[in-house]
PDB file of C-alpha atoms in Angstrom:
ATOM      1  CA  UNK A   1      -7.722 -69.392 -35.444  1.00 79.00           C
ATOM      2  CA  UNK A   2      -9.279 -72.805 -34.901  1.00 88.00           C
ATOM      3  CA  UNK A   3     -11.080 -73.882 -31.758  1.00 94.00           C
ATOM      4  CA  UNK A   4     -11.568 -77.577 -31.122  1.00 97.00           C
ATOM      5  CA  UNK A   5     -13.918 -79.484 -28.845  1.00 98.00           C
ATOM      6  CA  UNK A   6     -13.809 -83.235 -28.377  1.00 98.00           C
ATOM      7  CA  UNK A   7     -16.636 -85.496 -27.267  1.00 98.00           C
ATOM      8  CA  UNK A   8     -17.522 -89.157 -27.117  1.00 98.00           C
ATOM      9  CA  UNK A   9     -15.240 -90.405 -24.382  1.00 98.00           C
ATOM     10  CA  UNK A  10     -16.438 -92.655 -21.618  1.00 97.00           C
ATOM     11  CA  UNK A  11     -16.028 -95.877 -19.691  1.00 98.00           C
ATOM     12  CA  UNK A  12     -16.084 -99.043 -21.771  1.00 98.00           C
ATOM     13  CA  UNK A  13     -14.994-102.641 -21.402  1.00 98.00           C
ATOM     14  CA  UNK A  14     -12.097-104.281 -23.176  1.00 98.00           C
ATOM     15  CA  UNK A  15     -13.126-105.319 -26.668  1.00 98.00           C
ATOM     16  CA  UNK A  16     -15.759-102.598 -26.994  1.00 98.00           C
ATOM     17  CA  UNK A  17     -15.867 -99.848 -29.604  1.00 98.00           C
ATOM     18  CA  UNK A  18     -16.094 -96.109 -29.200  1.00 98.00           C
ATOM     19  CA  UNK A  19     -16.196 -93.165 -31.579  1.00 98.00           C
ATOM     20  CA  UNK A  20     -14.708 -89.825 -30.666  1.00 98.00           C
ATOM     21  CA  UNK A  21     -15.710 -86.609 -32.368  1.00 98.00           C
ATOM     22  CA  UNK A  22     -14.007 -83.249 -32.571  1.00 98.00           C
ATOM     23  CA  UNK A  23     -15.922 -80.219 -33.768  1.00 98.00           C
ATOM     24  CA  UNK A  24     -13.933 -77.272 -35.043  1.00 96.00           C
ATOM     25  CA  UNK A  25     -14.967 -73.660 -35.157  1.00 94.00           C
ATOM     26  CA  UNK A  26     -13.792 -71.280 -37.829  1.00 79.00           C
ATOM     27  CA  UNK A  27     -13.867 -71.309 -41.579  1.00 76.00           C
ATOM     28  CA  UNK A  28     -10.509 -72.895 -42.229  1.00 87.00           C
ATOM     29  CA  UNK A  29     -10.996 -76.421 -40.880  1.00 91.00           C
ATOM     30  CA  UNK A  30     -10.955 -77.928 -44.356  1.00 91.00           C
ATOM     31  CA  UNK A  31      -7.471 -76.499 -45.018  1.00 93.00           C
ATOM     32  CA  UNK A  32      -5.762 -78.117 -42.028  1.00 94.00           C
ATOM     33  CA  UNK A  33      -4.416 -81.578 -41.472  1.00 96.00           C
ATOM     34  CA  UNK A  34      -5.735 -82.957 -38.190  1.00 97.00           C
ATOM     35  CA  UNK A  35      -4.655 -85.483 -35.642  1.00 98.00           C
ATOM     36  CA  UNK A  36      -5.615 -87.432 -32.574  1.00 98.00           C
ATOM     37  CA  UNK A  37      -3.206 -87.706 -29.680  1.00 98.00           C
ATOM     38  CA  UNK A  38      -3.557 -89.227 -26.242  1.00 98.00           C
ATOM     39  CA  UNK A  39      -2.007 -88.922 -22.824  1.00 98.00           C
ATOM     40  CA  UNK A  40      -2.197 -91.618 -20.204  1.00 97.00           C
ATOM     41  CA  UNK A  41      -1.583 -90.858 -16.517  1.00 92.00           C
ATOM     42  CA  UNK A  42       2.094 -90.362 -15.868  1.00 94.00           C
ATOM     43  CA  UNK A  43       3.017 -90.566 -19.534  1.00 96.00           C
ATOM     44  CA  UNK A  44       3.830 -88.101 -22.270  1.00 96.00           C
ATOM     45  CA  UNK A  45       1.341 -87.162 -24.933  1.00 97.00           C
ATOM     46  CA  UNK A  46       1.608 -89.524 -27.883  1.00 97.00           C
ATOM     47  CA  UNK A  47       0.467 -89.663 -31.459  1.00 98.00           C
ATOM     48  CA  UNK A  48      -2.509 -91.861 -32.338  1.00 98.00           C
ATOM     49  CA  UNK A  49      -3.677 -90.977 -35.864  1.00 98.00           C
ATOM     50  CA  UNK A  50      -3.497 -88.154 -38.375  1.00 98.00           C
ATOM     51  CA  UNK A  51      -5.356 -87.232 -41.538  1.00 97.00           C
ATOM     52  CA  UNK A  52      -4.625 -84.852 -44.385  1.00 96.00           C
ATOM     53  CA  UNK A  53      -6.681 -81.731 -45.037  1.00 94.00           C
ATOM     54  CA  UNK A  54      -8.678 -83.489 -47.753  1.00 93.00           C
ATOM     55  CA  UNK A  55      -9.120 -86.750 -45.907  1.00 91.00           C
ATOM     56  CA  UNK A  56      -7.307 -88.536 -48.689  1.00 91.00           C
ATOM     57  CA  UNK A  57      -4.372 -89.635 -46.580  1.00 93.00           C
ATOM     58  CA  UNK A  58      -4.078 -90.984 -43.068  1.00 96.00           C
ATOM     59  CA  UNK A  59      -1.411 -92.450 -40.850  1.00 97.00           C
ATOM     60  CA  UNK A  60      -1.562 -94.346 -37.578  1.00 98.00           C
ATOM     61  CA  UNK A  61       0.601 -95.257 -34.655  1.00 98.00           C
ATOM     62  CA  UNK A  62       1.613 -98.882 -34.366  1.00 98.00           C
ATOM     63  CA  UNK A  63      -0.826 -99.392 -31.503  1.00 97.00           C
ATOM     64  CA  UNK A  64      -3.732 -97.856 -33.442  1.00 98.00           C
ATOM     65  CA  UNK A  65      -3.079 -99.500 -36.793  1.00 98.00           C
ATOM     66  CA  UNK A  66      -5.804-101.983 -37.670  1.00 97.00           C
ATOM     67  CA  UNK A  67      -8.053-101.030 -34.740  1.00 98.00           C
ATOM     68  CA  UNK A  68      -8.649 -97.283 -35.088  1.00 98.00           C
ATOM     69  CA  UNK A  69      -9.901 -95.282 -38.060  1.00 98.00           C
ATOM     70  CA  UNK A  70      -9.552 -91.537 -38.418  1.00 98.00           C
ATOM     71  CA  UNK A  71     -11.907 -89.653 -40.712  1.00 98.00           C
ATOM     72  CA  UNK A  72     -13.247 -86.181 -41.253  1.00 97.00           C
ATOM     73  CA  UNK A  73     -16.310 -84.415 -42.606  1.00 97.00           C
ATOM     74  CA  UNK A  74     -15.174 -81.046 -43.881  1.00 95.00           C
ATOM     75  CA  UNK A  75     -18.743 -79.953 -44.590  1.00 94.00           C
ATOM     76  CA  UNK A  76     -19.504 -80.349 -40.880  1.00 95.00           C
ATOM     77  CA  UNK A  77     -16.114 -79.218 -39.547  1.00 96.00           C
ATOM     78  CA  UNK A  78     -15.827 -82.513 -37.695  1.00 97.00           C
ATOM     79  CA  UNK A  79     -13.034 -84.994 -37.092  1.00 98.00           C
ATOM     80  CA  UNK A  80     -13.690 -88.562 -35.955  1.00 98.00           C
ATOM     81  CA  UNK A  81     -11.793 -91.426 -34.408  1.00 98.00           C
ATOM     82  CA  UNK A  82     -13.465 -94.805 -34.579  1.00 98.00           C
ATOM     83  CA  UNK A  83     -11.861 -97.100 -32.029  1.00 98.00           C
ATOM     84  CA  UNK A  84     -12.495-100.846 -32.097  1.00 98.00           C
ATOM     85  CA  UNK A  85     -11.211-103.711 -29.967  1.00 98.00           C
ATOM     86  CA  UNK A  86     -10.302-101.363 -27.174  1.00 98.00           C
ATOM     87  CA  UNK A  87      -7.712-102.460 -24.632  1.00 98.00           C
ATOM     88  CA  UNK A  88      -7.034-101.263 -21.081  1.00 97.00           C
ATOM     89  CA  UNK A  89      -3.793 -99.718 -22.352  1.00 97.00           C
ATOM     90  CA  UNK A  90      -5.877 -97.413 -24.551  1.00 98.00           C
ATOM     91  CA  UNK A  91      -7.033 -95.632 -21.402  1.00 98.00           C
ATOM     92  CA  UNK A  92      -6.052 -91.977 -21.742  1.00 98.00           C
ATOM     93  CA  UNK A  93      -7.265 -88.479 -22.366  1.00 98.00           C
ATOM     94  CA  UNK A  94      -7.685 -88.132 -26.122  1.00 98.00           C
ATOM     95  CA  UNK A  95      -7.018 -84.812 -27.795  1.00 98.00           C
ATOM     96  CA  UNK A  96      -7.692 -83.597 -31.287  1.00 98.00           C
ATOM     97  CA  UNK A  97      -5.281 -81.126 -32.783  1.00 97.00           C
ATOM     98  CA  UNK A  98      -4.892 -79.072 -35.923  1.00 96.00           C
ATOM     99  CA  UNK A  99      -1.778 -78.263 -37.895  1.00 94.00           C
ATOM    100  CA  UNK A 100      -1.876 -74.525 -38.575  1.00 91.00           C
ATOM    101  CA  UNK A 101      -0.346 -74.835 -42.034  1.00 91.00           C
ATOM    102  CA  UNK A 102      -2.678 -74.788 -45.005  1.00 92.00           C
ATOM    103  CA  UNK A 103      -2.955 -77.991 -47.024  1.00 92.00           C
ATOM    104  CA  UNK A 104      -0.205 -79.829 -45.180  1.00 87.00           C
ATOM    105  CA  UNK A 105       0.332 -83.600 -45.010  1.00 90.00           C
ATOM    106  CA  UNK A 106      -0.696 -85.642 -41.971  1.00 93.00           C
ATOM    107  CA  UNK A 107       1.382 -84.516 -39.005  1.00 93.00           C
ATOM    108  CA  UNK A 108       2.398 -86.958 -36.276  1.00 95.00           C
ATOM    109  CA  UNK A 109       4.412 -84.589 -34.077  1.00 94.00           C
ATOM    110  CA  UNK A 110       2.478 -83.119 -31.152  1.00 94.00           C
ATOM    111  CA  UNK A 111       4.974 -80.262 -30.831  1.00 93.00           C
ATOM    112  CA  UNK A 112       4.151 -79.221 -34.383  1.00 92.00           C
ATOM    113  CA  UNK A 113       0.414 -78.974 -33.917  1.00 95.00           C
ATOM    114  CA  UNK A 114      -0.910 -75.473 -33.442  1.00 94.00           C
ATOM    115  CA  UNK A 115      -4.402 -75.878 -32.030  1.00 95.00           C
ATOM    116  CA  UNK A 116      -5.644 -78.265 -29.370  1.00 97.00           C
ATOM    117  CA  UNK A 117      -8.901 -79.258 -27.799  1.00 97.00           C
ATOM    118  CA  UNK A 118      -9.281 -79.820 -24.070  1.00 98.00           C
ATOM    119  CA  UNK A 119      -9.525 -83.567 -24.428  1.00 98.00           C
ATOM    120  CA  UNK A 120     -12.004 -86.322 -23.671  1.00 98.00           C
ATOM    121  CA  UNK A 121     -11.321 -89.189 -21.277  1.00 98.00           C
ATOM    122  CA  UNK A 122     -11.490 -92.768 -22.467  1.00 98.00           C
ATOM    123  CA  UNK A 123     -11.331 -95.452 -19.808  1.00 98.00           C
ATOM    124  CA  UNK A 124     -11.163 -99.110 -20.801  1.00 98.00           C
ATOM    125  CA  UNK A 125     -11.761-101.633 -18.070  1.00 97.00           C
ATOM    126  CA  UNK A 126     -10.449-105.195 -18.223  1.00 94.00           C
TER     127      UNK A 126
END
């Protein structure tokens, strides 16, 4: 069982940077690939970025590529999402999620993730 709690959201202006954090409880964090997803008002939840259990591999959505960086600190059970050059269309609730499989590759499918945090709101004003 993995419990996840996001933090770091807030109101920023277009072009600003923001770093989200997700702290995981439990002893198995380092065995799970992790991901960030987001859901804007009236839209479905979408993939943003994912990272392998070791941190050695990552993948990004087209909109996140080049602006966002996902990373993890397994010693601190923490997942990060560094977001630069934010745009109003990045406004959403951001969720971290864990793939329940041990030592799996980065997972981009929200329906395949097993554990979810409650989300943190990011609002980007123009």
